[in-house]
């Protein structure tokens, strides 16, 4: 755990030069606007430790899978989010010396991410080997208003010298992914142009043939006065720059304002790409840095208005929750149903920027409660659009009749993960996708999603489950063999409780949806029956049989469902007895030892108890929690949040708080020693869930919002905001009271501390 980030309510601050942790800060202070993003790399050259990263949403490369022993059905490739053009670069030379912090004496250094306003600031004073001292101030943002563009204002002050300062802004497409499987570059140049003050490069991705145009336009100032310049133009393969030089006197400041554009062929035809990119860039340039920033800040204010959480009396916790909310809102803005949320968002390459079950299981609740309904709906549409591919994916494995297996990892609907235990066996993801449909409707009451979208997806998934189970003559039950549950520290197990339960639940829910469709969308239902060749009588009766006869491993003595068959054969030794030197086990132990141990990576059986909590009384949840949590190592970032919620539910407030802190500051404190690779974006949705569902007791049930707020001892108070069916509420809790304010014009039905209320528009409830 590192502790170099200054605690602040609205900012992430690094106030000293820590080159050894530069990659961590680059991740933490990443910027994004839904359409593009990038790490907090320096604009000027830096020969120290850095991971250069600029990413354009939806643009990926299918890097051929590398495995030792190919088996039938393996995915052909592992999709990579592409490191795109470095458009932020501005090389600086003072006289004959290059400005590179790795070769300077850094006299002071400050870098901060302003989460309220969505921009990155860096300032430093550096002494060059010659003794010349410069003061640099840099500010950068990616506009959430003009989302194809970003802007940089970069100033260099000549503190103790007069000399020529050479400023070289550039666009460099000659970049590589660090995680490339075959040391290959993924971009080929299509065209480029460079002229005084601007330049553009269009490049094409190998295999996927996406085109992206990245460009720049800039202007120069000395002590605030605009400068005419005549730049030397430089170009080589996949690279353009302008070399400009300014003679400065001691005490003078030279400033460059550089505007950047990134536009992909996902948003316009390849023929028009360059022309459109130019238009976007010129528009940004004409607006100017200050105006763009002003509009950007105003748009962030609107986002915070609906999603902010305030914690009083604990700056670390406050910074933690805002950091999570900020990063989620930077990553996914929800306008485009072709986009989704990668586990690392726009902050690193690992996990390929692809979509996992994380979105449905951990991110959807955040967007449902804090953003317009359309945004969550687009997350659902994303999977609907991939239905044909999910069917193909199942066919490749031998399933028939429209059975759909959604991929564990995907960019375009195809499976693109190359680990067998995950790709083939972690089929619980199919259940998460079905459950998301239910959750969306339960929250919004928007049943129109079922016809045809939700129904088609549920039908495909149910068909998969119906074929994936088999009748066991031995148990006289349906069983599901050879799966991996969410706990990836167990592979190829039989009867994973969570997977069996999700399968049974999906079949039940799809049956209900069939009835609903018949009643409310009769005509469309008839069409869909035909389209999907749905033999209702036969298929539904098979589903009913599975629902009634599904097998669940259970221990009578402990009265708990077991994670899988034979789980109790393991030596059950709580993590408290294993010694810190063994942690994290995924780095310290052999895989063989992990698989044989009782240790659980992340909520598995407890994931089901969380999803289906209404089926259990609190004592049952507590029994399961007290059995499983002590043997859980929480080595997935997705783990603490579910435990946070369940601990709160069973009244174990201390544990809830402990789990919350672990998730909220996971990246800020680099708990898992991997923040340098990028942030855990999807688990940030989990952090939000942990807070609002854990401490706030927030749920949507029976067309009402349920709240059971409690305040951890360590805090003075907190407040959070949620949307519910047009109403917008603020919930404030202190040690002696809870105030729920309806700040909207729409009435809202509530259950607070088990009592029903209707909160009229603008009304306040004080308890
Ligand atoms: C977790 C998975 C998750 C993936 C991406 C893994 O470590 O075990 O559940 O989907 O990370 O976040």
XYZ file of C-alpha atoms and ligand atoms in Angstrom:
779
model
C 0.000 0.000 0.000
C 1.407 3.394 -1.002
C 0.466 6.631 0.558
C 1.792 9.457 -1.568
C -1.484 10.898 -2.847
C -2.562 13.901 -0.777
C -6.031 13.559 0.743
C -8.333 16.212 -0.632
C -12.102 16.372 -1.094
C -12.069 17.131 -4.816
C -8.567 16.569 -6.097
C -6.079 13.795 -6.556
C -2.759 15.438 -5.750
C 0.859 14.417 -5.998
C 2.957 17.213 -4.522
C 6.423 15.774 -4.899
C 8.378 14.311 -7.736
C 8.135 10.511 -7.457
C 9.607 9.166 -10.700
C 9.468 5.636 -9.251
C 5.701 5.914 -8.960
C 5.133 7.882 -12.125
C 3.173 5.091 -13.789
C 0.830 4.919 -10.804
C 0.130 8.642 -11.028
C -0.299 8.362 -14.785
C -3.078 5.838 -14.170
C -4.690 7.700 -11.291
C -4.879 11.005 -13.121
C -6.041 9.601 -16.440
C -8.530 11.654 -18.397
C -11.424 10.418 -20.497
C -14.636 11.622 -22.066
C -16.421 8.451 -23.152
C -15.070 8.704 -26.691
C -11.369 8.815 -25.909
C -9.026 8.856 -23.005
C -5.445 8.815 -21.962
C -3.057 8.399 -19.137
C -1.592 11.406 -17.335
C 1.634 11.250 -19.350
C 3.887 14.279 -19.528
C 3.583 16.415 -22.631
C 7.342 16.930 -22.906
C 9.805 14.124 -23.472
C 10.341 11.835 -20.506
C 12.962 9.125 -20.581
C 12.050 7.817 -17.109
C 9.464 5.180 -16.208
C 6.276 5.787 -18.143
C 3.485 3.913 -19.870
C 2.331 5.994 -22.799
C -1.387 5.540 -23.372
C -3.989 7.275 -25.527
C -7.099 5.321 -26.402
C -9.992 5.814 -28.802
C -13.266 4.144 -27.791
C -14.317 1.082 -29.778
C -11.041 0.732 -31.696
C -9.309 -2.555 -31.010
C -6.937 -5.109 -32.447
C -7.436 -8.887 -32.475
C -4.013 -10.020 -31.340
C -3.564 -13.663 -32.229
C -3.903 -15.917 -29.225
C -0.700 -17.362 -27.810
C -1.119 -20.735 -26.193
C 1.128 -23.708 -25.816
C -1.318 -26.350 -26.914
C -4.179 -25.366 -29.139
C -7.536 -26.972 -28.406
C -10.677 -26.958 -30.516
C -12.923 -24.061 -29.746
C -10.198 -21.721 -28.471
C -10.862 -18.112 -29.379
C -8.644 -17.042 -32.261
C -7.543 -13.840 -30.655
C -7.328 -11.771 -27.546
C -8.668 -8.308 -28.292
C -6.460 -5.406 -27.354
C -7.524 -1.898 -26.698
C -5.200 0.031 -28.943
C -2.645 2.463 -27.806
C -3.529 5.277 -30.214
C -1.696 8.328 -31.466
C 0.244 10.354 -28.996
C -1.395 13.697 -29.727
C -0.465 15.382 -26.442
C 3.275 15.486 -27.141
C 5.161 18.797 -27.003
C 8.955 18.494 -26.998
C 10.821 21.420 -25.488
C 14.444 22.347 -26.076
C 16.131 25.166 -24.195
C 19.110 26.368 -26.208
C 20.650 23.021 -27.067
C 19.222 21.070 -24.120
C 16.126 18.924 -24.235
C 13.716 19.304 -21.364
C 13.400 15.838 -19.844
C 12.648 15.588 -16.151
C 14.622 12.358 -15.953
C 17.811 14.301 -16.716
C 17.036 17.466 -14.721
C 17.189 18.389 -11.096
C 13.541 18.727 -10.166
C 13.231 21.595 -7.702
C 9.508 21.264 -7.183
C 6.754 19.232 -8.759
C 3.004 19.178 -8.450
C 0.457 17.189 -10.454
C -3.235 17.177 -9.732
C -6.434 15.865 -11.176
C -9.360 18.150 -10.491
C -12.334 15.804 -10.299
C -14.904 18.526 -9.888
C -13.885 20.224 -13.135
C -12.361 17.320 -15.005
C -8.894 18.595 -15.849
C -5.293 17.787 -15.166
C -2.758 20.317 -13.960
C 0.996 19.912 -13.641
C 3.624 22.426 -12.596
C 7.250 22.027 -11.839
C 10.508 23.875 -11.580
C 13.495 22.103 -13.061
C 17.186 22.871 -13.329
C 18.745 21.645 -16.552
C 22.293 20.223 -16.579
C 23.541 23.666 -17.759
C 22.052 25.314 -14.683
C 19.189 26.976 -16.568
C 15.985 26.903 -14.577
C 12.513 26.628 -16.097
C 9.119 26.812 -14.534
C 6.469 24.815 -16.374
C 2.709 25.006 -16.015
C 0.548 22.556 -17.951
C -3.195 22.080 -18.016
C -5.092 19.528 -20.084
C -8.621 18.215 -20.517
C -10.652 16.076 -22.877
C -13.846 17.899 -23.548
C -17.066 16.171 -22.524
C -18.925 18.739 -24.634
C -16.940 18.472 -27.879
C -15.992 14.882 -27.290
C -13.756 14.438 -30.337
C -11.368 17.054 -28.991
C -9.042 17.922 -26.165
C -6.909 20.921 -25.292
C -3.584 21.646 -23.618
C -2.145 24.889 -22.331
C 1.552 24.541 -21.678
C 3.822 27.367 -20.476
C 7.551 27.525 -19.967
C 9.094 30.382 -18.010
C 12.765 31.209 -18.416
C 13.615 31.773 -14.772
C 17.326 32.615 -14.877
C 18.369 32.819 -18.515
C 17.713 34.342 -21.918
C 17.878 31.903 -24.811
C 16.019 30.284 -27.642
C 13.216 27.905 -26.641
C 12.275 25.371 -29.274
C 8.743 24.085 -29.021
C 7.859 21.036 -31.020
C 4.229 19.911 -30.874
C 3.636 16.647 -32.688
C 1.270 13.772 -33.441
C 2.889 10.354 -33.321
C 1.042 7.294 -34.547
C 4.169 5.170 -34.502
C 3.222 3.695 -31.152
C 3.040 0.201 -29.753
C 1.030 -1.684 -27.209
C 3.117 -2.855 -24.284
C 1.033 -6.025 -24.164
C 1.380 -7.012 -27.820
C 1.703 -10.808 -28.186
C 4.103 -10.754 -31.133
C 5.947 -7.402 -30.764
C 3.914 -6.079 -33.616
C 2.776 -2.537 -34.305
C -0.929 -2.410 -34.942
C -1.227 0.795 -37.012
C -0.464 1.438 -40.685
C -0.390 4.939 -42.097
C -3.115 5.883 -44.565
C -2.338 9.554 -45.120
C -0.893 12.574 -43.387
C -0.452 16.279 -43.874
C 1.352 18.983 -42.011
C 1.391 22.736 -42.421
C 2.257 25.782 -40.366
C 0.426 25.395 -37.042
C -1.357 22.118 -37.719
C -1.104 18.542 -38.881
C -3.108 15.353 -39.257
C -2.425 11.646 -39.585
C -4.908 8.992 -40.559
C -3.931 5.450 -39.674
C -5.555 2.083 -40.117
C -5.561 -0.796 -37.681
C -4.253 -4.068 -39.031
C -6.879 -6.798 -39.434
C -9.826 -4.786 -38.052
C -9.259 -1.927 -40.526
C -10.556 0.845 -38.332
C -9.412 4.251 -39.463
C -8.570 6.958 -36.984
C -7.576 10.519 -37.762
C -5.621 12.292 -35.079
C -4.633 15.885 -35.490
C -3.358 19.000 -33.814
C -3.592 22.740 -34.188
C -1.766 25.183 -31.977
C -0.876 28.794 -31.265
C 1.928 30.465 -29.372
C 2.121 33.351 -26.894
C 4.923 35.196 -25.157
C 3.874 36.775 -21.868
C 0.284 36.498 -23.060
C 0.871 38.181 -26.450
C 0.093 36.046 -29.459
C 3.099 35.266 -31.652
C 3.301 34.873 -35.383
C 5.501 31.938 -36.247
C 6.835 30.091 -39.193
C 7.477 26.511 -38.224
C 9.828 23.996 -39.769
C 7.658 21.107 -40.841
C 8.777 17.631 -40.023
C 7.288 14.393 -41.203
C 8.184 10.747 -41.288
C 6.178 7.532 -41.285
C 3.172 7.924 -38.942
C 4.593 11.138 -37.473
C 4.237 14.868 -38.047
C 5.493 17.877 -36.125
C 6.040 21.615 -36.275
C 9.320 22.971 -34.998
C 8.959 26.517 -33.753
C 11.398 28.600 -31.815
C 11.023 31.709 -29.705
C 13.780 33.900 -28.279
C 12.909 34.602 -24.672
C 14.454 36.935 -22.196
C 14.978 36.062 -18.568
C 11.618 36.141 -16.750
C 9.532 35.717 -19.901
C 7.009 32.939 -20.399
C 6.252 31.212 -23.643
C 2.935 29.401 -23.897
C 1.583 26.949 -26.393
C -2.116 26.146 -26.669
C -2.439 22.861 -28.455
C -5.788 21.446 -29.517
C -6.156 17.801 -30.474
C -8.705 15.723 -32.309
C -9.298 11.977 -32.519
C -12.034 10.694 -34.785
C -12.589 7.088 -35.779
C -14.350 5.531 -38.730
C -16.937 4.238 -36.256
C -18.443 7.723 -36.446
C -18.108 8.705 -40.071
C -17.163 7.192 -43.393
C -13.489 6.628 -44.106
C -13.692 9.029 -47.058
C -14.935 11.869 -44.855
C -12.799 11.149 -41.849
C -10.042 13.682 -42.396
C -12.424 16.459 -43.441
C -14.663 15.888 -40.437
C -11.764 15.621 -38.031
C -10.581 18.997 -39.343
C -13.974 20.529 -38.772
C -14.089 19.312 -35.167
C -10.586 20.566 -34.534
C -11.139 23.986 -36.108
C -14.318 24.409 -34.121
C -12.444 23.696 -30.897
C -9.630 26.022 -31.912
C -12.054 28.826 -32.710
C -13.830 28.375 -29.395
C -10.512 28.691 -27.635
C -9.092 27.055 -24.559
C -10.910 29.130 -21.954
C -14.334 28.838 -23.532
C -13.947 25.114 -24.083
C -12.860 24.642 -20.513
C -15.755 26.733 -19.239
C -18.292 24.588 -21.089
C -16.525 21.430 -19.983
C -16.636 22.456 -16.327
C -20.330 23.323 -16.629
C -21.036 19.873 -18.090
C -19.153 18.234 -15.219
C -21.250 20.227 -12.764
C -24.354 18.637 -14.265
C -22.882 15.157 -13.856
C -21.966 15.836 -10.239
C -25.422 17.224 -9.601
C -26.913 13.762 -10.048
C -24.107 11.520 -8.902
C -22.122 13.135 -6.104
C -21.663 11.547 -2.693
C -20.558 13.720 0.211
C -18.847 12.255 3.272
C -18.280 14.522 6.236
C -15.346 14.088 8.542
C -13.109 11.823 6.472
C -11.162 13.327 3.560
C -9.658 9.966 2.556
C -13.087 8.355 2.226
C -14.472 11.447 0.478
C -11.683 11.494 -2.045
C -12.101 7.746 -2.540
C -15.772 7.802 -3.437
C -15.496 10.860 -5.683
C -12.560 9.291 -7.459
C -14.666 6.223 -8.225
C -17.618 8.260 -9.449
C -15.405 10.540 -11.517
C -13.651 7.683 -13.254
C -16.924 5.899 -14.055
C -18.349 9.064 -15.540
C -15.198 9.667 -17.577
C -15.234 6.165 -18.986
C -18.779 5.628 -20.077
C -21.124 8.384 -21.116
C -23.713 6.064 -22.576
C -24.664 7.729 -25.869
C -23.437 4.901 -28.046
C -24.769 1.339 -27.564
C -21.723 -0.052 -29.376
C -19.494 1.021 -26.505
C -19.096 -0.517 -23.110
C -16.932 -0.350 -19.999
C -13.579 -2.113 -19.983
C -12.169 -3.158 -16.616
C -9.404 -0.576 -17.133
C -11.407 1.940 -19.133
C -9.070 4.411 -20.815
C -6.358 4.074 -18.209
C -4.231 1.154 -19.371
C -3.941 -1.780 -21.710
C -4.440 -4.741 -19.392
C -7.708 -6.643 -19.771
C -7.810 -5.390 -23.320
C -10.400 -2.675 -22.682
C -12.934 -5.364 -23.468
C -16.330 -5.965 -21.955
C -16.706 -8.474 -19.117
C -19.636 -9.536 -16.952
C -18.394 -6.719 -14.703
C -20.583 -4.257 -16.574
C -23.858 -5.986 -15.814
C -22.914 -7.163 -12.342
C -21.121 -4.093 -11.003
C -21.675 -1.042 -13.175
C -25.311 -1.106 -14.226
C -26.696 -0.158 -10.769
C -24.582 3.018 -10.747
C -25.846 4.216 -14.111
C -29.427 3.221 -13.281
C -29.437 5.402 -10.191
C -27.357 8.371 -11.312
C -27.824 8.836 -15.054
C -30.706 9.120 -17.514
C -32.502 5.818 -18.205
C -31.238 5.749 -21.812
C -27.699 5.209 -20.631
C -28.497 1.959 -18.819
C -30.679 0.924 -21.701
C -27.732 1.320 -24.045
C -25.714 -1.041 -21.873
C -28.483 -3.588 -22.388
C -28.688 -2.870 -26.113
C -25.003 -3.610 -26.369
C -25.692 -7.245 -25.477
C -28.789 -7.440 -27.620
C -26.717 -6.342 -30.602
C -24.319 -9.201 -29.882
C -27.003 -11.890 -29.691
C -26.184 -13.446 -33.067
C -22.541 -13.684 -32.063
C -23.486 -15.228 -28.704
C -25.418 -17.871 -30.608
C -22.410 -18.491 -32.859
C -20.231 -18.684 -29.788
C -22.466 -21.415 -28.346
C -22.597 -23.223 -31.692
C -18.818 -23.383 -31.769
C -19.038 -25.316 -28.522
C -21.701 -27.669 -29.842
C -24.931 -26.039 -28.665
C -27.928 -25.831 -30.982
C -31.362 -24.320 -31.469
C -30.438 -20.691 -30.845
C -28.742 -21.296 -27.502
C -26.703 -18.198 -26.692
C -23.497 -18.080 -24.710
C -22.315 -14.542 -24.229
C -18.536 -14.180 -24.181
C -16.591 -13.717 -20.999
C -14.515 -11.076 -22.751
C -15.462 -9.275 -25.903
C -15.125 -6.289 -28.154
C -17.664 -7.107 -30.824
C -19.648 -10.041 -29.433
C -17.057 -12.669 -30.247
C -15.288 -14.419 -27.428
C -11.755 -13.134 -27.231
C -10.263 -14.452 -24.066
C -7.642 -17.117 -24.303
C -7.784 -18.840 -20.971
C -9.827 -21.943 -21.165
C -11.091 -22.012 -17.561
C -12.450 -18.533 -18.036
C -13.572 -18.577 -21.623
C -15.431 -21.850 -21.564
C -16.224 -22.403 -17.976
C -17.136 -19.075 -16.412
C -20.599 -19.335 -17.838
C -22.184 -17.576 -14.881
C -21.659 -14.441 -17.019
C -24.648 -15.513 -19.082
C -26.747 -15.307 -15.931
C -25.420 -11.847 -15.111
C -26.586 -10.634 -18.504
C -30.058 -12.092 -17.976
C -30.231 -10.633 -14.484
C -29.329 -7.172 -15.802
C -32.514 -7.179 -17.879
C -34.538 -7.989 -14.795
C -32.716 -5.363 -12.786
C -33.242 -2.680 -15.399
C -36.975 -3.358 -15.509
C -37.314 -3.642 -11.743
C -35.630 -0.268 -11.409
C -37.178 1.657 -14.261
C -40.494 -0.156 -14.771
C -39.738 0.125 -18.487
C -41.259 -3.148 -19.683
C -41.037 -2.001 -23.280
C -37.465 -3.254 -23.224
C -38.726 -6.827 -23.225
C -40.281 -6.656 -26.650
C -38.348 -7.635 -28.595
C -34.921 -7.006 -27.076
C -35.042 -8.466 -23.595
C -37.132 -11.431 -24.617
C -34.758 -12.473 -27.408
C -31.741 -12.339 -25.161
C -33.489 -14.255 -22.375
C -34.693 -16.905 -24.797
C -31.170 -17.493 -26.124
C -29.692 -17.673 -22.631
C -32.434 -19.981 -21.341
C -31.921 -22.301 -24.266
C -28.251 -22.424 -23.353
C -28.944 -23.342 -19.730
C -31.458 -25.976 -20.756
C -28.770 -27.663 -22.851
C -25.882 -27.057 -20.476
C -27.408 -28.981 -17.548
C -27.688 -32.740 -17.629
C -29.890 -35.152 -15.803
C -27.976 -37.136 -13.226
C -29.439 -40.577 -12.735
C -27.335 -40.849 -9.627
C -28.742 -37.725 -7.957
C -32.096 -37.779 -9.708
C -31.529 -34.089 -10.267
C -30.260 -31.751 -12.968
C -26.583 -31.006 -12.493
C -24.121 -28.671 -14.184
C -20.639 -30.044 -14.634
C -17.300 -28.509 -15.512
C -17.774 -24.843 -14.708
C -15.830 -22.044 -13.081
C -17.734 -19.771 -10.743
C -16.816 -16.152 -10.075
C -14.130 -17.561 -7.777
C -11.448 -18.152 -10.375
C -9.314 -19.945 -7.773
C -11.385 -23.064 -8.521
C -11.655 -24.425 -12.043
C -13.688 -27.098 -13.703
C -15.913 -27.760 -10.720
C -19.281 -29.491 -10.655
C -22.440 -27.832 -9.457
C -21.187 -24.389 -8.612
C -24.056 -23.119 -6.490
C -24.037 -19.655 -8.010
C -24.100 -20.890 -11.605
C -26.815 -23.468 -10.912
C -28.907 -20.887 -9.116
C -28.533 -18.317 -11.886
C -29.494 -20.908 -14.471
C -32.589 -21.894 -12.504
C -33.494 -18.251 -11.932
C -33.077 -17.337 -15.613
C -35.396 -20.135 -16.674
C -37.986 -19.019 -14.146
C -37.728 -15.383 -15.178
C -37.903 -16.208 -18.878
C -41.067 -18.218 -18.218
C -42.583 -15.163 -16.553
C -41.468 -13.004 -19.461
C -43.126 -15.397 -21.919
C -46.402 -14.976 -20.028
C -45.950 -11.220 -19.933
C -45.234 -11.092 -23.653
C -48.335 -13.130 -24.453
C -50.478 -10.842 -22.397
C -49.036 -7.479 -23.421
C -47.325 -7.932 -26.766
C -49.352 -10.757 -28.297
C -48.693 -9.877 -31.904
C -45.005 -9.310 -31.514
C -44.726 -12.439 -29.426
C -46.248 -14.494 -32.234
C -43.728 -13.023 -34.668
C -40.852 -13.696 -32.344
C -41.995 -17.276 -31.760
C -41.799 -17.830 -35.438
C -38.549 -15.960 -35.910
C -36.844 -18.014 -33.210
C -38.644 -21.245 -33.956
C -39.708 -21.281 -30.325
C -41.628 -24.403 -29.413
C -43.156 -22.872 -26.340
C -44.916 -25.897 -24.996
C -41.992 -28.236 -25.236
C -39.260 -25.805 -24.265
C -41.102 -24.234 -21.357
C -42.048 -27.593 -19.946
C -38.401 -28.647 -20.066
C -37.482 -25.409 -18.291
C -40.066 -26.116 -15.597
C -38.639 -29.555 -15.068
C -35.145 -28.110 -14.630
C -36.407 -25.390 -12.296
C -38.101 -27.992 -10.095
C -35.255 -30.455 -10.102
C -32.065 -28.446 -10.076
C -29.394 -29.738 -7.761
C -27.719 -27.487 -5.195
C -24.875 -28.709 -3.010
C -25.856 -28.165 0.634
C -24.393 -28.998 4.003
C -27.080 -30.051 6.474
C -24.865 -29.634 9.470
C -23.791 -26.062 8.789
C -27.000 -25.247 6.944
C -25.206 -23.587 4.098
C -25.136 -23.983 0.348
C -21.732 -25.173 -0.746
C -19.772 -23.364 -3.389
C -19.547 -26.608 -5.377
C -19.587 -30.371 -4.964
C -17.126 -31.641 -2.375
C -16.151 -28.201 -1.157
C -15.975 -29.485 2.406
C -13.225 -31.951 1.501
C -10.917 -28.973 1.668
C -9.012 -27.985 4.798
C -11.023 -24.974 5.926
C -8.515 -22.604 7.516
C -9.492 -18.944 7.868
C -7.277 -16.372 6.159
C -6.546 -14.878 9.594
C -4.468 -17.993 10.307
C -2.523 -18.127 7.079
C 0.069 -15.397 7.725
C 0.537 -12.200 5.771
C 3.661 -13.558 4.069
C 1.381 -15.754 1.953
C -0.613 -12.860 0.539
C -1.580 -12.257 -2.173
C -1.728 -15.973 -2.836
C -1.887 -15.398 -6.586
C 1.652 -14.031 -6.412
C 3.046 -16.233 -3.663
C 1.587 -19.680 -4.314
C 1.657 -22.140 -7.174
C -1.556 -22.499 -9.113
C -1.739 -26.093 -7.946
C -1.710 -25.011 -4.321
C -4.315 -22.319 -4.921
C -6.705 -24.745 -6.607
C -6.496 -27.216 -3.763
C -6.899 -24.599 -1.055
C -10.189 -23.379 0.372
C -9.352 -19.762 -0.450
C -11.851 -17.834 -2.449
C -10.827 -15.040 -4.798
C -14.091 -13.100 -4.755
C -17.749 -13.435 -3.803
C -19.120 -16.604 -5.339
C -21.852 -18.269 -3.262
C -22.198 -14.875 -1.601
C -22.722 -13.313 -5.030
C -25.936 -15.330 -5.210
C -26.991 -14.386 -1.722
C -26.514 -10.773 -2.718
C -28.527 -11.141 -5.934
C -31.299 -13.214 -4.390
C -31.259 -11.750 -0.893
C -35.053 -11.580 -0.794
C -35.180 -15.388 -0.824
C -33.273 -15.620 2.446
C -33.787 -14.432 5.979
C -31.022 -12.388 7.582
C -29.847 -15.334 9.725
C -29.292 -17.426 6.621
C -27.299 -14.670 4.963
C -25.304 -14.250 8.139
C -24.550 -17.974 8.335
C -23.251 -17.986 4.792
C -21.298 -14.775 5.273
C -19.653 -16.102 8.428
C -18.617 -19.255 6.644
C -17.357 -17.787 3.385
C -15.928 -14.366 4.179
C -13.228 -15.670 6.557
C -11.848 -17.870 3.764
C -12.046 -15.165 1.100
C -8.825 -13.432 0.063
C -10.551 -10.646 -1.935
C -7.887 -10.806 -4.630
C -10.307 -9.544 -7.227
C -11.152 -5.872 -7.008
C -14.773 -6.964 -7.462
C -14.871 -8.761 -4.140
C -14.995 -6.258 -1.262
C -18.073 -4.408 -2.525
C -20.390 -7.444 -2.353
C -19.088 -8.213 1.136
C -19.604 -4.565 2.071
C -23.270 -4.832 1.119
C -23.886 -8.172 2.826
C -21.992 -7.186 5.975
C -24.197 -4.107 6.237
C -27.290 -6.234 5.694
C -26.439 -8.547 8.585
C -25.550 -5.616 10.815
C -21.798 -6.212 10.842
C -21.016 -2.525 10.485
C -17.329 -2.813 11.201
C -16.820 -5.344 8.461
C -18.932 -3.250 6.086
C -16.697 -0.262 6.754
C -13.495 -2.283 6.412
C -14.656 -3.678 3.067
C -15.753 -0.256 1.886
C -12.374 1.351 2.546
C -10.691 -1.446 0.683
C -12.729 -0.878 -2.444
C -12.941 2.914 -2.365
C -9.200 3.553 -2.153
C -8.076 0.438 -3.980
C -6.272 2.390 -6.693
C -5.497 5.579 -4.798
C -3.511 3.579 -2.241
C -2.433 0.928 -4.733
C -3.670 -1.872 -2.461
C -3.093 -4.604 -5.043
C 0.216 -3.258 -6.291
C -1.046 -2.976 -9.839
C -2.381 0.564 -10.264
C 0.502 1.284 -12.642
C -1.198 -0.978 -15.226
C -4.352 1.134 -15.092
C -7.338 1.621 -12.814
C -9.973 -0.911 -11.770
C -12.797 0.933 -13.464
C -15.511 -1.708 -13.271
C -14.915 -2.329 -9.597
C -15.601 1.392 -9.100
C -19.237 0.631 -9.876
C -18.952 -1.895 -7.058
C -17.642 0.801 -4.729
C -20.680 2.898 -5.460
C -22.913 -0.117 -4.807
C -21.054 -0.811 -1.582
C -21.706 2.710 -0.365
C -25.272 3.251 -1.440
C -26.576 -0.298 -0.955
C -24.344 -1.049 2.022
C -24.516 2.128 4.119
C -27.658 3.521 2.500
C -29.553 0.209 2.467
C -30.701 1.356 -0.960
C -32.752 -1.034 -3.128
C -35.610 -0.875 -5.620
C -38.366 -3.252 -4.536
C -42.028 -3.536 -5.472
C -42.037 -0.199 -7.284
C -40.615 1.606 -4.283
C -37.234 2.845 -3.271
C -36.065 1.157 -0.113
C -33.660 2.929 2.234
C -32.140 1.815 5.536
C -29.309 4.266 6.051
C -26.714 3.898 8.766
C -23.594 5.895 9.423
C -20.212 4.318 10.089
C -18.869 5.505 13.476
C -15.850 7.091 11.804
C -17.909 9.651 9.859
C -19.912 12.701 10.874
C -22.428 12.321 8.089
C -22.925 11.573 4.445
C -25.316 12.308 1.628
C -25.951 10.697 -1.728
C -28.278 11.309 -4.644
C -30.301 8.882 -6.694
C -32.809 8.978 -9.545
C -35.840 6.804 -9.432
C -38.456 6.847 -12.172
C -38.237 10.560 -12.797
C -37.819 11.527 -9.160
C -34.508 12.775 -7.856
C -33.733 12.303 -4.187
C -31.016 13.341 -1.830
C -30.459 11.167 1.224
C -28.553 12.763 4.108
C -27.573 10.883 7.244
C -25.890 12.024 10.435
C -25.562 10.272 13.782
C -28.964 11.470 14.920
C -31.116 11.850 11.874
C -31.830 10.991 8.272
C -33.253 13.540 5.874
C -34.641 12.504 2.516
C -35.330 15.355 0.178
C -37.201 15.030 -3.069
C -35.446 17.669 -5.161
C -37.485 16.917 -8.265
C -40.988 17.605 -9.511
C -42.003 13.956 -9.446
C -43.398 12.159 -6.394
C -41.608 9.051 -5.169
C -42.789 6.002 -3.209
C -40.385 4.984 -0.492
C -39.859 2.474 2.240
C -37.592 3.892 4.922
C -36.708 1.791 7.949
C -39.518 -0.585 6.934
C -42.210 2.120 6.817
C -43.912 3.246 3.622
C -44.036 6.886 2.515
C -44.887 8.872 -0.559
C -42.542 11.792 -0.909
C -44.220 14.472 -2.979
C -42.311 16.799 -5.285
C -39.946 19.086 -3.348
C -41.002 17.473 -0.085
C -38.587 16.524 2.698
C -38.848 13.618 5.088
C -36.952 13.877 8.347
C -36.479 10.868 10.554
C -12.136 -11.310 -11.966
C -13.285 -11.440 -12.928
C -13.421 -10.153 -13.707
C -12.106 -9.760 -14.367
C -12.159 -8.405 -15.025
C -10.877 -10.948 -12.725
O -9.798 -10.794 -11.838
O -11.926 -12.519 -11.262
O -14.467 -11.704 -12.220
O -14.409 -10.277 -14.650
O -11.085 -9.723 -13.396
O -12.412 -7.400 -14.098
